[in-house]
Short mmCIF file of C-alpha atoms (C1' of nucleotides) in Angstrom, two decimals:
data_model
loop_
_atom_site.label_atom_id
_atom_site.label_comp_id
_atom_site.label_asym_id
_atom_site.label_seq_id
_atom_site.Cartn_x
_atom_site.Cartn_y
_atom_site.Cartn_z
CA MET A 847 -25.90 34.54 28.98
CA THR A 848 -22.69 34.30 30.92
CA VAL A 849 -22.48 30.68 29.94
CA LYS A 850 -22.55 31.51 26.25
CA ILE A 851 -19.56 33.75 26.52
CA ASP A 852 -17.87 31.15 28.64
CA THR A 853 -18.14 28.52 25.92
CA ARG A 854 -16.86 30.95 23.35
CA SER A 855 -13.92 31.99 25.44
CA LYS A 856 -13.06 28.45 26.46
CA ILE A 857 -12.81 27.57 22.79
CA LEU A 858 -10.72 30.62 22.16
CA LYS A 859 -8.27 30.05 24.97
CA THR A 860 -7.79 26.40 24.17
CA ALA A 861 -7.40 27.10 20.47
CA LEU A 862 -4.80 29.75 21.15
CA LYS A 863 -2.75 27.49 23.35
CA LEU A 864 -2.81 24.59 20.93
CA PHE A 865 -2.17 26.70 17.84
CA GLN A 866 0.84 28.33 19.45
CA LEU A 867 2.30 25.18 20.95
CA HIS A 868 1.41 22.44 18.46
CA GLY A 869 0.67 24.54 15.43
CA TYR A 870 -2.31 25.42 13.29
CA HIS A 871 -2.36 22.37 11.06
CA ALA A 872 -1.48 19.96 13.82
CA THR A 873 -4.45 20.94 15.95
CA GLY A 874 -7.76 19.54 14.88
CA LEU A 875 -11.06 21.11 15.76
CA ASN A 876 -11.93 17.90 17.56
CA GLU A 877 -8.90 18.32 19.76
CA ILE A 878 -9.99 21.82 20.67
CA ILE A 879 -13.45 20.50 21.49
CA LYS A 880 -12.12 17.69 23.58
CA GLU A 881 -9.61 19.75 25.55
CA SER A 882 -11.91 22.72 26.10
CA GLY A 883 -14.96 20.64 26.89
CA ALA A 884 -17.03 22.84 24.60
CA PRO A 885 -19.72 21.31 22.40
CA LYS A 886 -18.75 20.43 18.85
CA GLY A 887 -21.41 22.50 17.13
CA SER A 888 -20.40 25.67 18.93
CA ILE A 889 -17.28 26.28 16.94
CA TYR A 890 -19.14 27.16 13.79
CA TYR A 891 -21.77 29.01 15.74
CA TYR A 892 -19.29 31.38 17.32
CA PHE A 893 -16.85 31.35 14.43
CA PRO A 894 -18.90 30.94 11.27
CA ASN A 895 -15.89 31.24 9.00
CA GLY A 896 -14.29 28.22 10.53
CA LYS A 897 -10.80 27.40 11.62
CA GLU A 898 -9.05 30.38 10.14
CA GLU A 899 -11.42 32.83 11.81
CA LEU A 900 -10.84 31.01 15.05
CA ALA A 901 -7.11 31.49 14.66
CA LEU A 902 -7.58 35.15 13.86
CA LYS A 903 -9.74 35.76 16.90
CA ALA A 904 -7.40 33.77 19.10
CA LEU A 905 -4.59 35.98 17.93
CA ASP A 906 -6.60 39.07 18.85
CA LEU A 907 -7.01 37.68 22.32
CA SER A 908 -3.31 36.95 22.52
CA THR A 909 -2.38 40.47 21.49
CA LYS A 910 -4.35 41.90 24.38
CA ILE A 911 -3.12 39.50 27.02
CA ILE A 912 0.45 39.81 25.93
CA LYS A 913 0.48 43.57 25.83
CA THR A 914 -0.45 43.82 29.49
CA ARG A 915 2.03 41.19 30.46
CA ILE A 916 5.00 42.68 28.62
CA GLN A 917 4.25 46.17 29.83
CA GLN A 918 4.06 44.96 33.41
CA GLU A 919 7.32 43.10 33.21
CA LEU A 920 9.14 45.96 31.54
CA SER A 921 7.91 48.48 34.08
CA ALA A 922 9.19 46.38 36.97
CA PHE A 923 12.53 48.19 36.56
CA ILE A 924 13.24 51.66 35.28
CA ASP A 925 16.69 50.63 34.11
CA PRO A 926 16.06 49.15 30.64
CA VAL A 927 18.83 46.59 31.01
CA LYS A 928 17.29 45.16 34.15
CA ALA A 929 13.79 45.44 32.72
CA PHE A 930 14.54 43.46 29.58
CA GLN A 931 16.61 40.97 31.50
CA PHE A 932 13.68 40.42 33.82
CA HIS A 933 11.25 40.02 30.94
CA ILE A 934 13.41 37.47 29.15
CA THR A 935 14.23 35.59 32.33
CA GLU A 936 10.51 35.23 33.00
CA ILE A 937 10.08 33.60 29.61
CA ALA A 938 13.07 31.36 30.26
CA ASN A 939 11.54 30.20 33.53
CA PHE A 940 8.56 28.79 31.72
CA ILE A 941 10.30 26.93 28.95
CA ASN A 942 9.94 23.70 30.86
CA HIS A 943 6.26 24.38 31.57
CA PRO A 944 5.14 25.59 28.17
CA GLU A 945 1.44 25.25 28.95
CA ASN A 946 1.93 28.29 31.17
CA LEU A 947 3.88 30.17 28.57
CA ASP A 948 0.78 32.30 28.05
CA ASP A 949 0.66 33.37 24.50
CA ILE A 950 4.31 34.21 24.20
CA PRO A 951 5.38 31.94 21.32
CA MET A 952 4.37 33.34 17.96
CA SER A 953 6.92 31.93 15.53
CA LEU A 954 5.21 28.65 14.81
CA LEU A 955 1.85 30.11 13.92
CA SER A 956 3.30 32.94 11.89
CA LEU A 957 5.62 30.70 9.90
CA GLU A 958 2.76 28.36 9.12
CA ALA A 959 0.77 31.31 7.86
CA ALA A 960 3.60 33.01 6.00
CA PHE A 961 3.07 31.38 2.61
CA THR A 962 -0.35 29.86 2.77
CA MET A 963 -2.79 31.94 4.82
CA GLU A 964 -2.51 35.55 3.89
CA SER A 965 -4.96 37.07 6.35
CA LEU A 966 -3.49 35.15 9.25
CA ARG A 967 0.00 36.15 8.11
CA LYS A 968 -0.98 39.80 8.22
CA ALA A 969 -2.49 39.39 11.67
CA CYS A 970 0.74 37.81 12.89
CA ALA A 971 2.76 40.62 11.40
CA ALA A 972 0.56 43.10 13.22
CA THR A 973 1.02 41.24 16.49
CA PHE A 974 4.78 41.27 16.08
CA GLU A 975 4.60 44.96 15.33
CA ALA A 976 2.54 45.62 18.45
CA ARG A 977 5.06 43.83 20.63
CA LYS A 978 7.99 45.59 19.10
CA LYS A 979 6.29 48.90 19.77
CA ILE A 980 6.21 48.14 23.48
CA TYR A 981 9.93 47.41 23.45
CA VAL A 982 10.66 50.54 21.48
CA GLU A 983 8.63 52.71 23.82
CA LYS A 984 10.53 51.43 26.81
CA LEU A 985 13.78 52.25 25.06
CA ILE A 986 12.65 55.74 24.14
CA GLN A 987 11.57 56.35 27.72
CA SER A 988 15.05 55.29 28.73
CA GLY A 989 16.58 58.00 26.60
CA PHE A 990 17.40 56.28 23.32
CA LYS A 991 16.91 58.23 20.12
CA ILE A 992 13.95 57.04 18.08
CA ASP A 993 15.98 55.45 15.30
CA LYS A 994 18.25 53.65 17.69
CA ALA A 995 15.29 52.53 19.77
CA GLU A 996 13.58 51.11 16.67
CA GLU A 997 16.69 49.21 15.75
CA LEU A 998 17.33 47.82 19.21
CA GLY A 999 13.68 46.98 19.75
CA MET A 1000 13.71 44.90 16.61
CA ILE A 1001 16.93 43.16 17.61
CA ILE A 1002 15.58 42.33 21.05
CA GLN A 1003 12.38 41.01 19.57
CA LEU A 1004 14.10 38.78 17.06
CA MET A 1005 16.55 37.51 19.62
CA ILE A 1006 13.67 36.53 21.86
CA GLU A 1007 11.81 34.73 19.07
CA GLY A 1008 14.93 32.94 17.92
CA ALA A 1009 15.89 31.98 21.45
CA ILE A 1010 12.43 30.60 22.18
CA THR A 1011 12.65 28.48 19.05
CA LEU A 1012 16.05 27.10 20.02
CA SER A 1013 15.10 26.63 23.65
CA LEU A 1014 11.94 24.71 22.83
CA THR A 1015 13.73 22.56 20.28
CA GLN A 1016 16.52 21.73 22.68
CA LYS A 1017 14.29 21.60 25.76
CA ASP A 1018 16.82 23.80 27.48
CA ASN A 1019 16.58 27.48 28.28
CA LEU A 1020 20.26 28.23 27.72
CA PRO A 1021 19.56 30.18 24.52
CA LEU A 1022 17.21 32.51 26.35
CA LEU A 1023 19.65 32.92 29.23
CA THR A 1024 22.39 33.72 26.76
CA VAL A 1025 20.24 36.51 25.41
CA VAL A 1026 19.78 37.81 28.95
CA LYS A 1027 23.56 37.92 29.26
CA GLN A 1028 23.84 39.82 26.01
CA ILE A 1029 21.44 42.62 26.92
CA PRO A 1030 23.91 44.91 28.79
CA MET A 1031 26.30 44.90 25.85
CA LEU A 1032 23.45 45.56 23.45
CA LEU A 1033 22.09 48.56 25.33
CA LYS A 1034 25.45 50.06 26.19
CA SER A 1035 25.82 51.86 22.87
CA MET B 511 20.05 2.32 -11.62
CA THR B 512 20.66 6.02 -11.76
CA VAL B 513 16.97 6.54 -12.33
CA LYS B 514 16.04 4.83 -9.08
CA ILE B 515 18.19 7.17 -7.04
CA ASP B 516 16.81 10.04 -9.03
CA THR B 517 13.25 9.30 -7.99
CA ARG B 518 14.29 8.93 -4.39
CA SER B 519 16.20 12.17 -4.36
CA LYS B 520 13.50 14.07 -6.19
CA ILE B 521 11.08 13.07 -3.45
CA LEU B 522 13.60 14.07 -0.81
CA LYS B 523 14.37 17.48 -2.25
CA THR B 524 10.74 18.37 -2.79
CA ALA B 525 9.77 17.14 0.64
CA LEU B 526 12.51 19.18 2.27
CA LYS B 527 11.48 22.34 0.50
CA LEU B 528 7.80 21.96 1.33
CA PHE B 529 8.38 20.92 4.93
CA GLN B 530 10.61 23.91 5.56
CA LEU B 531 8.46 26.46 3.77
CA HIS B 532 4.89 25.28 4.35
CA GLY B 533 5.46 22.99 7.31
CA TYR B 534 5.24 19.30 8.08
CA HIS B 535 1.52 19.05 8.70
CA ALA B 536 0.56 21.40 5.91
CA THR B 537 2.28 19.33 3.23
CA GLY B 538 0.51 16.22 2.13
CA LEU B 539 2.22 13.27 0.56
CA ASN B 540 0.13 13.87 -2.53
CA GLU B 541 1.53 17.36 -2.81
CA ILE B 542 5.06 16.01 -2.68
CA ILE B 543 4.17 13.51 -5.38
CA LYS B 544 2.58 16.11 -7.58
CA GLU B 545 5.34 18.69 -7.26
CA SER B 546 8.21 16.24 -7.58
CA GLY B 547 6.65 14.27 -10.40
CA ALA B 548 7.60 11.05 -8.62
CA PRO B 549 5.23 8.07 -8.67
CA LYS B 550 2.88 7.75 -5.75
CA GLY B 551 3.89 4.27 -4.72
CA SER B 552 7.54 5.19 -4.46
CA ILE B 553 7.28 7.09 -1.21
CA TYR B 554 6.60 4.01 0.86
CA TYR B 555 9.04 2.00 -1.17
CA TYR B 556 11.94 4.32 -0.43
CA PHE B 557 10.69 5.42 2.98
CA PRO B 558 8.87 2.45 4.48
CA ASN B 559 8.24 4.21 7.79
CA GLY B 560 6.23 6.90 6.11
CA LYS B 561 6.08 10.61 6.45
CA GLU B 562 8.17 11.00 9.56
CA GLU B 563 11.03 8.97 8.11
CA LEU B 564 10.82 11.14 5.02
CA ALA B 565 11.17 14.24 7.19
CA LEU B 566 14.11 12.73 9.03
CA LYS B 567 15.94 11.83 5.83
CA ALA B 568 15.15 15.19 4.32
CA LEU B 569 16.71 16.81 7.34
CA ASP B 570 19.85 14.70 6.89
CA LEU B 571 20.08 15.96 3.35
CA SER B 572 19.60 19.51 4.53
CA THR B 573 22.35 19.23 7.10
CA LYS B 574 24.84 18.25 4.42
CA ILE B 575 23.85 20.88 1.88
CA ILE B 576 23.75 23.62 4.45
CA LYS B 577 27.09 22.81 5.97
CA THR B 578 28.87 23.31 2.68
CA ARG B 579 26.99 26.47 1.95
CA ILE B 580 27.59 28.14 5.30
CA GLN B 581 31.26 27.19 5.32
CA GLN B 582 31.70 28.62 1.85
CA GLU B 583 30.04 31.88 2.71
CA LEU B 584 31.94 32.29 5.96
CA SER B 585 35.27 31.61 4.30
CA ALA B 586 34.66 34.31 1.71
CA PHE B 587 36.21 36.78 4.16
CA ILE B 588 38.83 36.20 6.85
CA ASP B 589 37.46 39.07 8.90
CA PRO B 590 34.61 37.51 10.90
CA VAL B 591 32.53 40.69 10.82
CA LYS B 592 32.57 40.78 7.05
CA ALA B 593 32.10 37.03 6.81
CA PHE B 594 28.96 36.91 8.95
CA GLN B 595 27.62 40.04 7.32
CA PHE B 596 28.05 38.40 3.95
CA HIS B 597 26.38 35.20 5.12
CA ILE B 598 23.36 37.00 6.54
CA THR B 599 23.07 39.34 3.58
CA GLU B 600 22.94 36.33 1.29
CA ILE B 601 20.00 34.98 3.25
CA ALA B 602 18.33 38.40 3.18
CA ASN B 603 18.67 38.52 -0.59
CA PHE B 604 16.53 35.43 -0.96
CA ILE B 605 13.71 36.34 1.36
CA ASN B 606 11.63 37.41 -1.59
CA HIS B 607 12.45 34.24 -3.51
CA PRO B 608 12.02 31.68 -0.77
CA GLU B 609 11.97 28.72 -3.13
CA ASN B 610 15.68 29.35 -3.56
CA LEU B 611 16.31 29.73 0.13
CA ASP B 612 17.92 26.31 0.00
CA ASP B 613 17.35 24.61 3.27
CA ILE B 614 18.05 27.61 5.43
CA PRO B 615 14.78 27.94 7.36
CA MET B 616 14.56 25.46 10.20
CA SER B 617 12.32 27.12 12.76
CA LEU B 618 9.00 26.00 11.37
CA LEU B 619 9.83 22.33 11.18
CA SER B 620 11.54 22.27 14.54
CA LEU B 621 8.72 24.05 16.33
CA GLU B 622 6.20 21.67 14.82
CA ALA B 623 8.27 18.79 16.11
CA ALA B 624 9.06 20.27 19.51
CA PHE B 625 6.10 18.86 21.42
CA THR B 626 4.73 16.14 19.21
CA MET B 627 7.41 14.29 17.27
CA GLU B 628 10.27 13.43 19.54
CA SER B 629 12.64 11.85 17.04
CA LEU B 630 12.20 14.68 14.59
CA ARG B 631 12.70 17.17 17.40
CA LYS B 632 16.01 15.56 18.28
CA ALA B 633 17.09 15.61 14.67
CA CYS B 634 16.28 19.31 14.47
CA ALA B 635 18.22 19.98 17.64
CA ALA B 636 21.19 18.17 16.11
CA THR B 637 20.95 20.21 12.94
CA PHE B 638 20.91 23.44 14.93
CA GLU B 639 23.90 22.21 16.87
CA ALA B 640 25.78 21.42 13.67
CA ARG B 641 25.16 24.88 12.31
CA LYS B 642 26.19 26.59 15.50
CA LYS B 643 29.41 24.60 15.45
CA ILE B 644 30.33 26.12 12.11
CA TYR B 645 29.76 29.60 13.47
CA VAL B 646 31.75 28.86 16.58
CA GLU B 647 34.66 27.47 14.60
CA LYS B 648 34.84 30.58 12.50
CA LEU B 649 34.92 32.68 15.66
CA ILE B 650 37.65 30.57 17.22
CA GLN B 651 39.71 30.84 14.07
CA SER B 652 39.27 34.60 14.36
CA GLY B 653 40.84 34.57 17.80
CA PHE B 654 37.89 34.43 20.17
CA LYS B 655 38.26 32.36 23.32
CA ILE B 656 36.23 29.17 23.25
CA ASP B 657 33.64 30.28 25.79
CA LYS B 658 33.11 33.63 24.15
CA ALA B 659 32.91 31.98 20.74
CA GLU B 660 30.25 29.56 21.99
CA GLU B 661 28.23 32.40 23.36
CA LEU B 662 28.49 34.58 20.29
CA GLY B 663 27.87 31.67 17.97
CA MET B 664 24.64 30.94 19.73
CA ILE B 665 23.58 34.58 19.65
CA ILE B 666 24.30 34.84 15.95
CA GLN B 667 22.36 31.69 15.27
CA LEU B 668 19.32 32.75 17.23
CA MET B 669 19.36 36.19 15.70
CA ILE B 670 19.37 34.64 12.25
CA GLU B 671 16.50 32.29 13.04
CA GLY B 672 14.46 35.05 14.65
CA ALA B 673 15.16 37.45 11.82
CA ILE B 674 14.13 34.88 9.20
CA THR B 675 10.87 34.35 11.05
CA LEU B 676 10.14 38.06 11.20
CA SER B 677 11.27 38.69 7.64
CA LEU B 678 9.10 35.94 6.23
CA THR B 679 6.11 37.04 8.27
CA GLN B 680 6.48 40.64 7.18
CA LYS B 681 7.63 39.82 3.66
CA ASP B 682 10.41 42.30 4.18
CA ASN B 683 14.07 41.60 4.82
CA LEU B 684 14.61 44.55 7.15
CA PRO B 685 14.95 42.30 10.22
CA LEU B 686 17.79 40.40 8.59
CA LEU B 687 19.46 43.58 7.45
CA THR B 688 19.19 44.96 10.96
CA VAL B 689 21.07 41.93 12.19
CA VAL B 690 23.75 42.60 9.59
CA LYS B 691 24.10 46.08 11.00
CA GLN B 692 24.41 44.72 14.51
CA ILE B 693 27.27 42.31 13.79
CA PRO B 694 30.19 44.77 14.20
CA MET B 695 28.99 45.80 17.65
CA LEU B 696 28.46 42.19 18.62
CA LEU B 697 31.94 41.04 17.63
CA LYS B 698 33.77 44.07 18.95
CA SER B 699 33.95 42.78 22.48
"C1'" DT C 479 -48.80 29.32 23.03
"C1'" DA C 480 -46.55 30.90 19.00
"C1'" DA C 481 -42.58 32.83 17.10
"C1'" DT C 482 -37.96 33.97 17.28
"C1'" DA C 483 -33.23 33.61 18.72
"C1'" DT C 484 -29.61 30.86 20.52
"C1'" DA C 485 -27.05 26.79 20.77
"C1'" DT C 486 -25.68 22.01 19.60
"C1'" DA C 487 -25.17 17.03 17.74
"C1'" DG C 488 -24.12 14.46 14.33
"C1'" DA C 489 -23.86 13.54 9.25
"C1'" DC C 490 -21.05 14.49 5.21
"C1'" DC C 491 -17.52 14.74 1.88
"C1'" DA C 492 -12.81 15.81 0.79
"C1'" DG C 493 -8.39 14.73 1.60
"C1'" DT C 494 -5.03 12.20 4.59
"C1'" DT C 495 -1.71 8.40 5.44
"C1'" DG C 496 -0.60 3.85 4.86
"C1'" DC C 497 -0.77 -0.46 2.38
"C1'" DT C 498 -1.46 -4.29 -0.89
"C1'" DA C 499 -1.85 -6.37 -5.12
"C1'" DT C 500 0.18 -5.87 -9.50
"C1'" DA C 501 3.43 -4.44 -13.05
"C1'" DA C 502 7.99 -3.71 -14.80
"C1'" DT C 503 12.60 -4.95 -14.80
"C1'" DA C 504 16.65 -7.46 -13.81
"C1'" DT C 505 18.87 -11.88 -12.78
"C1'" DT C 506 19.73 -16.58 -13.11
"C1'" DA C 507 19.05 -21.32 -14.94
"C1'" DT C 508 18.19 -24.28 -18.65
"C1'" DA D 1406 18.07 -17.32 -26.51
"C1'" DT D 1407 14.30 -18.39 -23.62
"C1'" DA D 1408 11.96 -19.49 -19.50
"C1'" DA D 1409 11.69 -19.16 -14.67
"C1'" DT D 1410 12.52 -16.61 -10.80
"C1'" DA D 1411 13.68 -12.84 -7.89
"C1'" DT D 1412 13.98 -8.01 -7.35
"C1'" DT D 1413 12.48 -3.46 -7.86
"C1'" DA D 1414 9.04 -0.21 -8.53
"C1'" DT D 1415 4.32 1.56 -8.82
"C1'" DA D 1416 -0.86 2.43 -9.09
"C1'" DG D 1417 -4.64 2.81 -6.82
"C1'" DC D 1418 -7.60 1.45 -2.94
"C1'" DA D 1419 -8.90 1.11 2.31
"C1'" DA D 1420 -9.40 3.10 6.60
"C1'" DC D 1421 -9.52 7.05 8.86
"C1'" DT D 1422 -9.64 11.88 10.16
"C1'" DG D 1423 -10.33 16.65 9.03
"C1'" DG D 1424 -13.14 20.74 8.51
"C1'" DT D 1425 -17.74 22.09 7.25
"C1'" DC D 1426 -22.63 22.43 7.31
"C1'" DT D 1427 -27.46 21.29 8.20
"C1'" DA D 1428 -31.22 19.78 10.71
"C1'" DT D 1429 -32.67 19.69 15.37
"C1'" DA D 1430 -33.04 21.03 20.21
"C1'" DT D 1431 -33.34 24.46 23.77
"C1'" DA D 1432 -34.19 28.94 25.54
"C1'" DT D 1433 -36.23 33.54 25.14
"C1'" DT D 1434 -39.55 36.81 23.99
"C1'" DA D 1435 -44.16 38.31 22.12
#
DNA sequence: TAATATATAGACCAGTTGCTATAATATTAT
DNA sequence: ATAATATTATAGCAACTGGTCTATATATTA
């Protein structure tokens, strides 16, 4: 009984990691099997609609994990400047150990889905939305007006995504650290 | 003679578009053939090292096209605020017609390459660098100190990449327009 | 022990990249 | 001008891998 769930969740965790890091099309089901140690036949037992369902469910998992993590990091400081700086610095610290980047990178999967996998695209959009909401809430708690908080939350989110992309491409976390530096200016207004 | 080059460049242009929009792994050679109308055998005649060489050469092409385009858009206004706003607005205008987005989106290809295709990853890093340089030059011309220009150039670049990712995922150019709105604040310092 | 539910291995076909044998075209020699 | 040769270009096949599904094994319950 416990073992069943274990197989399912091993598949899920491995799939999530590979989809986010290597991409949806680059990761074969066989790779997921091999790396997770799960039996081949189990994929279609637990996810009867195949690879795309697996991606969808993996994304669900990610949304939950990430929510907790972001909320924790942002609540480490009441001052929003310090809180966001802490959050982004934490991401920066793991750029050179991406296997521990724990569900942070979303851009690859969502761009792959954007034109070719509508249901996955929508799920990605929802995940982005959920993350932004956490940022916005922190900003509102810190006294920003709703409209301004919405705007800044979106800017912070897109800076983070862009900086992750650049940092991973260049194998150098300078882009993320530059964002950290920019936060005080951004939240001064 | 002219026809030869035509086949080669048709392949290249189609490949570039599909790689950037659908991704490297999602686009098959057959798809490139079909959409470009080029003969099947020609791919390995013009690009003997296969798909990855094709991606590399397509990226070269992109770097040239894009350089001209960005420089043109940025020189439309002397005021850097207006210039960058114009540049980003132009991108935003094409979010709903991505086939005309002309080599702008880089994130997908570079994230696919980041962990699995080292030479392509380096090429993407170089392309990002080349683009940033154009931004930085504009800022220097506008009177920013070199260090500050480097920093702001990077921020602008990563905001654009992040905003494209979000805009494409949400099929809505609000993220890009929010960046436009943010530019005056950013360049005030 | 039979019947049902759960889980899995391995076969299958479609589609992939890469290549080779051939065709078309240009170039040179007679 | 024609034949022989070299160059350029292309069609289509081979080898392989991918996702999918089915037939079988294992466990659970009646």
